[in-house]
Coordinates of C-alpha atoms in Angstrom, one line a residue:
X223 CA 41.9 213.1 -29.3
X224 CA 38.6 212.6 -31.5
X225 CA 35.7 214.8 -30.0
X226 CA 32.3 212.4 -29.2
X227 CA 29.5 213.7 -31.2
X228 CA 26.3 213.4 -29.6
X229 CA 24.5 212.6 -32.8
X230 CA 27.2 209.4 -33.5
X231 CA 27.0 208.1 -29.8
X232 CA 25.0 206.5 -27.4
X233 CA 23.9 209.0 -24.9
X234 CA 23.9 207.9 -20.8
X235 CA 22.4 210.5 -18.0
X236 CA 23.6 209.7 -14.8
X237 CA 22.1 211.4 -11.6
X238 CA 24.1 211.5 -8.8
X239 CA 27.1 210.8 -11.0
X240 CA 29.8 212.9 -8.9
X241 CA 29.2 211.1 -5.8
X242 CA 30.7 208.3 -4.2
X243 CA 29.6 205.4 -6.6
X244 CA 28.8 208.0 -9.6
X245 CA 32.7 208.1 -10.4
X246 CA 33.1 204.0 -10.7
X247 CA 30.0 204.0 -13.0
X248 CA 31.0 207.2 -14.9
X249 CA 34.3 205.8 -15.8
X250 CA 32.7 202.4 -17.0
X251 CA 29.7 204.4 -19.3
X252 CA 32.7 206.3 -20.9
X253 CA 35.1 203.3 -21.2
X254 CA 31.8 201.5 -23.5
X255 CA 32.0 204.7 -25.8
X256 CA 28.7 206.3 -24.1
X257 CA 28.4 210.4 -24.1
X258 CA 28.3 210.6 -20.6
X259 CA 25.9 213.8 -18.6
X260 CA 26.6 213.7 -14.6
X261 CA 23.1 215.2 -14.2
X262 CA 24.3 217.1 -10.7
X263 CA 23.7 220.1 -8.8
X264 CA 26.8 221.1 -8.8
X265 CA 28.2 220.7 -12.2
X266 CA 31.5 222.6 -11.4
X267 CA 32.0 220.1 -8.5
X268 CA 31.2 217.0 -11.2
X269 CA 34.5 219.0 -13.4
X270 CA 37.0 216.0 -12.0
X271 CA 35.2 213.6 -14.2
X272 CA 35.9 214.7 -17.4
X273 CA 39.7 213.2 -18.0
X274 CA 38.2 209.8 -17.4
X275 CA 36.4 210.1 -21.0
X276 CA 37.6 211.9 -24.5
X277 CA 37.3 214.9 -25.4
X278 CA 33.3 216.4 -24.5
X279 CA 32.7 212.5 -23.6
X280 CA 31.7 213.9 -20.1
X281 CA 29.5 216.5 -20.0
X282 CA 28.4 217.8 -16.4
X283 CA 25.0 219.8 -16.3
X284 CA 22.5 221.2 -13.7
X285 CA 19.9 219.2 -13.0
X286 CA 17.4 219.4 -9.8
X287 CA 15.1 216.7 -8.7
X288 CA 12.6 219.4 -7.6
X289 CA 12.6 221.3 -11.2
X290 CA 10.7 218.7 -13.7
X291 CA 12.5 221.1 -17.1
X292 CA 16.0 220.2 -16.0
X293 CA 15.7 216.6 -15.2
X294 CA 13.9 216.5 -19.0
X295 CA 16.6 218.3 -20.5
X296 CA 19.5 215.7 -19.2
X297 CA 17.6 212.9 -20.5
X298 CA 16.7 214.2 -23.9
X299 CA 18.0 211.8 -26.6
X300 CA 19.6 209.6 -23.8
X301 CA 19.4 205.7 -24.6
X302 CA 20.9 204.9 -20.6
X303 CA 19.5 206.5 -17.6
X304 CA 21.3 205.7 -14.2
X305 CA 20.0 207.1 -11.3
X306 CA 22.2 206.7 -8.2
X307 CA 20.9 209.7 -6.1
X308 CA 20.8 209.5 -2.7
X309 CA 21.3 210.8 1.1
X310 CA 22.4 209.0 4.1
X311 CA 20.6 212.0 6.7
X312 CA 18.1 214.3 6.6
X313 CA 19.3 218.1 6.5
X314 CA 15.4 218.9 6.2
X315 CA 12.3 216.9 7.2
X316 CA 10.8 215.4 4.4
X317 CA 14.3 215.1 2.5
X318 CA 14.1 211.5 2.6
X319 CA 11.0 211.6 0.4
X320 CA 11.7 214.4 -1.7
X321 CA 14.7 212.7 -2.6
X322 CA 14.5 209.1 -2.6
X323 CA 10.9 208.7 -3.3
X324 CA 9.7 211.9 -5.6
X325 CA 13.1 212.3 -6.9
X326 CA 13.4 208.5 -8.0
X327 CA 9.8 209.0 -9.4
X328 CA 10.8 211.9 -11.3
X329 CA 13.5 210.7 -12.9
X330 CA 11.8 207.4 -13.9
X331 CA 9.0 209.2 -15.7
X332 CA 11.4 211.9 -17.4
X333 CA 13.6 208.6 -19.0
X334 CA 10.4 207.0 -19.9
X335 CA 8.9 210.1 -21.9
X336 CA 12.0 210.7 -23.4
X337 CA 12.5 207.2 -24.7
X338 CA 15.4 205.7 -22.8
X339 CA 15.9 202.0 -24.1
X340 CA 17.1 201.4 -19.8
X341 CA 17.1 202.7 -16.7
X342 CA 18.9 201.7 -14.0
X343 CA 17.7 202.4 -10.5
X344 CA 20.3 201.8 -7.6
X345 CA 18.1 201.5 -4.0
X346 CA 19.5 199.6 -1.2
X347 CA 19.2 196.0 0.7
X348 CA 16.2 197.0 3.8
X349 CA 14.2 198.7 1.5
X350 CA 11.3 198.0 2.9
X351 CA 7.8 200.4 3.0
X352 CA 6.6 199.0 6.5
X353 CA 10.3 200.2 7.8
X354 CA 10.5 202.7 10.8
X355 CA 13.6 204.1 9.2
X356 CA 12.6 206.8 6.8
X357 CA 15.4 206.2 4.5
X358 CA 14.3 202.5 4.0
X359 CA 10.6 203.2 4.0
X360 CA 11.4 206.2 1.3
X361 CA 14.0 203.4 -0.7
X362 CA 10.9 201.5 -1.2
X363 CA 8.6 204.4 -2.3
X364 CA 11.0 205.1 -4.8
X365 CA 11.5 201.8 -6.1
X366 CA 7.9 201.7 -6.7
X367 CA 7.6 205.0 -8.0
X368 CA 10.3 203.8 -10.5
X369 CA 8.3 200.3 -11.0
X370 CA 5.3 202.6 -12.0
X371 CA 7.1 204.7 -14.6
X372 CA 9.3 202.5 -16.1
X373 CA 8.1 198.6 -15.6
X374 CA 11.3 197.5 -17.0
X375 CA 13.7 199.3 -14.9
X376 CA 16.5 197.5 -13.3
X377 CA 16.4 198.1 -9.3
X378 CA 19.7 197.4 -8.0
X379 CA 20.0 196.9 -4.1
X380 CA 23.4 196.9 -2.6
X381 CA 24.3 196.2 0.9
X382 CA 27.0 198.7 2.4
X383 CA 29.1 199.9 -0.4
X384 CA 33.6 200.4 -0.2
X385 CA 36.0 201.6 -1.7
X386 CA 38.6 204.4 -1.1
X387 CA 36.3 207.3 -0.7
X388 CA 33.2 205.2 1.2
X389 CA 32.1 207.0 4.5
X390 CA 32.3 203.9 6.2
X391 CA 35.6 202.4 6.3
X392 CA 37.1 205.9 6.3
X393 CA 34.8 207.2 9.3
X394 CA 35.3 205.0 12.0
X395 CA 39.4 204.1 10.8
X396 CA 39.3 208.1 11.7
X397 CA 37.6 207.9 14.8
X398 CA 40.3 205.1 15.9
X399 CA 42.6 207.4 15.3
X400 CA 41.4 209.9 18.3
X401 CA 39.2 208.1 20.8
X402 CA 40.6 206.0 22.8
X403 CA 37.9 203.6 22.7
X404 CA 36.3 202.6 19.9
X405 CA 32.4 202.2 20.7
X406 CA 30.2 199.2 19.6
X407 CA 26.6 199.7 18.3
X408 CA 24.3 196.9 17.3
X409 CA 27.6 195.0 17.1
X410 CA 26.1 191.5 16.3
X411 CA 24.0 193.2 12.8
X412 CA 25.4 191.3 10.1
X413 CA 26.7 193.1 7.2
X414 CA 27.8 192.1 2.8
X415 CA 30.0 194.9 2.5
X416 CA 30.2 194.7 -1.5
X417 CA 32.7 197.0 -3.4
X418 CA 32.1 199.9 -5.0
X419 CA 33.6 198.9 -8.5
X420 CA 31.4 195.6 -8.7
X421 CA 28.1 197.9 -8.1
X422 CA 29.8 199.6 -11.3
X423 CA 29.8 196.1 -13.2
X424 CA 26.6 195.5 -12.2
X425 CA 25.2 198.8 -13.5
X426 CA 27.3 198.2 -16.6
X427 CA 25.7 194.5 -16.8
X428 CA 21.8 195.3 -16.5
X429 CA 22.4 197.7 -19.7
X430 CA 23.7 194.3 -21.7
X431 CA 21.5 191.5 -20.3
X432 CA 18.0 191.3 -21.6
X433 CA 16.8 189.1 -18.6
X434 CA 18.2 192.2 -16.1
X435 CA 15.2 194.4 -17.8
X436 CA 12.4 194.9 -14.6
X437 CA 14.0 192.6 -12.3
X438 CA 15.6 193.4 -9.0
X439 CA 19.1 191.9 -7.9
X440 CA 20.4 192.7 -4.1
X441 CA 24.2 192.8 -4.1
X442 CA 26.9 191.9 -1.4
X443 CA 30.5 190.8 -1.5
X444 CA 31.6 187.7 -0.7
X445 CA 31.0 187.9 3.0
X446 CA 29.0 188.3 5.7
X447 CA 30.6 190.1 9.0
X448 CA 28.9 191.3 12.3
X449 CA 29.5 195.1 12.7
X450 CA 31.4 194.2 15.6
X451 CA 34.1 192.1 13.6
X452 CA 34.2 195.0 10.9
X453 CA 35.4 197.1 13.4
X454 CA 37.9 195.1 14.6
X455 CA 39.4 194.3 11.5
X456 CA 39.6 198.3 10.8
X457 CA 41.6 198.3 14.3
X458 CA 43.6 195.5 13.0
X459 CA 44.3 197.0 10.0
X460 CA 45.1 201.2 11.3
X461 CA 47.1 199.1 14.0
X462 CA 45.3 201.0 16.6
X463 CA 45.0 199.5 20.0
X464 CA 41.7 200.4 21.0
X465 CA 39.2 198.3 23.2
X466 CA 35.9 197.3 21.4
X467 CA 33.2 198.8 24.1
X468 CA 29.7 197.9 23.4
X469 CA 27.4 201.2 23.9
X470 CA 23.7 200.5 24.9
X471 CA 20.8 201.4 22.2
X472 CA 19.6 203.2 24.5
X473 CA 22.2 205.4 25.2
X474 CA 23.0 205.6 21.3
X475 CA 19.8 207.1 20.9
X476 CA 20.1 209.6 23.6
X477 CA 22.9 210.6 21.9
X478 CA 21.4 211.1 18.6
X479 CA 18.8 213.1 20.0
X480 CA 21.0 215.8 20.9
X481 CA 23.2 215.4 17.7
X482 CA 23.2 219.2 17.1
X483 CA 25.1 220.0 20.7
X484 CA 27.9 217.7 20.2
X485 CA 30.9 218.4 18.8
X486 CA 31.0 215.0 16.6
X487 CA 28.2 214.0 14.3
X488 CA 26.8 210.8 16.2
X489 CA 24.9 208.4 14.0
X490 CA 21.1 209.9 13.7
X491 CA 18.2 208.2 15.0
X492 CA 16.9 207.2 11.8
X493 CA 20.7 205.8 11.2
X494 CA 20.8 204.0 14.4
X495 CA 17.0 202.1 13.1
X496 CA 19.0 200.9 10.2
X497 CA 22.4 199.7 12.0
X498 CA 19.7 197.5 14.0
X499 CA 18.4 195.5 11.5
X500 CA 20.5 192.6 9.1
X501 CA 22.2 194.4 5.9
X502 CA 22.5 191.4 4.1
X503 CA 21.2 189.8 1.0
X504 CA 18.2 187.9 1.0
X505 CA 18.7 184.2 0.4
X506 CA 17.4 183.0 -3.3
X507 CA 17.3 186.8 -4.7
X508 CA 19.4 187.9 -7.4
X509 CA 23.1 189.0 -6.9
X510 CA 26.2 189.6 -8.6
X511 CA 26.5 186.6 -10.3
X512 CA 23.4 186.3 -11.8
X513 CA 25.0 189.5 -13.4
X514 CA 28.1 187.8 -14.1
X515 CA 29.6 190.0 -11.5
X516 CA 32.5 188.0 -9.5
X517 CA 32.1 190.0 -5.5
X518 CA 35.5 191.2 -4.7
X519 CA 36.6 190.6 -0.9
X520 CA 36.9 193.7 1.3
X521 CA 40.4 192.0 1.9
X522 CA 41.6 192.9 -1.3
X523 CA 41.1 196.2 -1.8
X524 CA 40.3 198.0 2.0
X525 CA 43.3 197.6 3.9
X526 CA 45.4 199.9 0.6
X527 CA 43.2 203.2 1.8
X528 CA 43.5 202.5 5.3
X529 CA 47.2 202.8 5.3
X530 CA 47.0 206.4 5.9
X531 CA 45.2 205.7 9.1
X532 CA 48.2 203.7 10.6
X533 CA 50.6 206.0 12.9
X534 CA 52.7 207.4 10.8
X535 CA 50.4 207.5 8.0
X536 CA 51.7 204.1 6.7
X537 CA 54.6 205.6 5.6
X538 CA 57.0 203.9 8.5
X539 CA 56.0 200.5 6.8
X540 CA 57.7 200.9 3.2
X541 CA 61.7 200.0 3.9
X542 CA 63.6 201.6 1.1
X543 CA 65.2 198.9 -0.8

């Protein structure tokens, strides 16, 4: 196989490119020809995406948010910056804004004094700076940061992402699994669950469509569920028979105040802020299809990974023929 040369290819730095998303949009920069950097902390644990390109087409490097000489060196001579960095809970206080507000700041300055033709900034629906969940309130710090540092940056806002790793779908088709109840939070907060591979294509689009340069597009799939019918379609789906019981806020947030002595990770407080407020796409913005992104139903693709959740693992379900 023909080794990429740096100095014959486009070159596209993406941050947070062994995550979750980072592996959908990785595999869709090197499929176009780029030179891909995952610009990680961890390069040794970015090491699984390097069959999905040529030979030296995926190059995994060390790059911290926090150190301004390695987020410089992964963008040098890059045309394509993608910055999909982000944390769901805090390990530290003030990680929300170190990362999602300074760290999106960062980066946006580093692409623009290096040259890059785009950047693409991923964020998320709620991203709102008058939020009383930090990671919302530090979503839209960053997206202004970005704004500041490279005007013509593409902010991409997705609504809860799947797909067969996701820490949604997976987490509570696990917890049916062992409780025998499965509890209800904020059950009528409407959700877009959009799929992780059309976040890709949207990524891939803003690079490609002149009119995508300094706008913002908010992305969810073709429907619009309350978290309460989510998580009876996972039920549905793991065939577990497990009541639905609706758990007072209050209580949920007793709980997450003593997070540290349980057992379980319950959903954090900041967590619980966001599961009470809409995730949905706001009516007349941008989406997918102004992309040219057609949303893919949850239908389609979620019910494959949850197999493994059914008794049996699934595997009582396949007859041989």
């Amino acid at each position: 196989m023909r080794e990429h040369s740096m100095s014959t290819r486009n070159v596209a730095t993406v941050f947070g490119g062994s995550g979750f998303l980072g592996r959908y949009v990785v595999q869709r920069l090197a499929a176009a020809g780029y030179v891909t950097r995952v610009a990680v902390r961890d390069p040794e644990g970015a090491m699984f995406l390097r069959p999905m390109g040529g030979v030296g087409q995926i190059v995994p490097m060390y790059a911290a948010l926090n150190n301004a000489a390695t987020v410089q060196r992964a963008v040098q001579d890059a045309s394509v910056v993608v910055n999909l960095v982000g944390i769901l809970a805090q390990r530290r206080r003030g990680d929300f804004t170190r990362v999602q507000a300074e760290g999106a700041g960062a980066i946006a300055a580093a692409a623009a004094s290096a040259g890059a033709k785009h950047l693409v900034h991923v964020s998320a629906i709620g991203a709102d700076p008058a939020s009383p969940s930090r990671y919302a309130s530090s979503k839209a710090a960053g997206e202004a940061a970005v704004r500041a540092a490279f005007p013509a940056a593409t902010i991409l806002r997705p609504s809860l992402v799947f797909g067969a790793e996701d820490q949604f779908f997976n987490r509570f088709a696990a917890m049916a699994q062992w409780l025998p109840i499965m509890p209800v939070i904020a059950g009528d907060t409407r959700m877009q669950p959009v799929y992780a591979g059309d976040v890709a294509d949207a990524v891939m689009a803003a690079l490609i469509r002149p009119e995508a340069a300094g706008q913002v597009y908010e992305l969810g799939g073709p429907h619009v569920w309350k978290f309460r019918e989510i998580l009876a379609w996972i039920l549905k789906e793991t065939q577990r028979n497990r009541r639905l019981v609706e758990i007072p806020m209050g209580l949920a947030r007793l709980q997450a105040s003593f997070a540290e002595l349980l057992p379980t990770k319950p959903l954090t407080r900041d967590q619980l802020l966001l599961l009470s407020r809409d995730n949905v796409a706001a009516p007349g913005m941008p989406g997918l299809l102004d992309l040219g992104v057609l949303a893919t139903p949850a239908e389609l693709i979620v019910p494959e990974y949850l197999g493994r959740y059914r008794p049996g693992g699934g595997r009582l379900e396949r007859v041989p023929v």
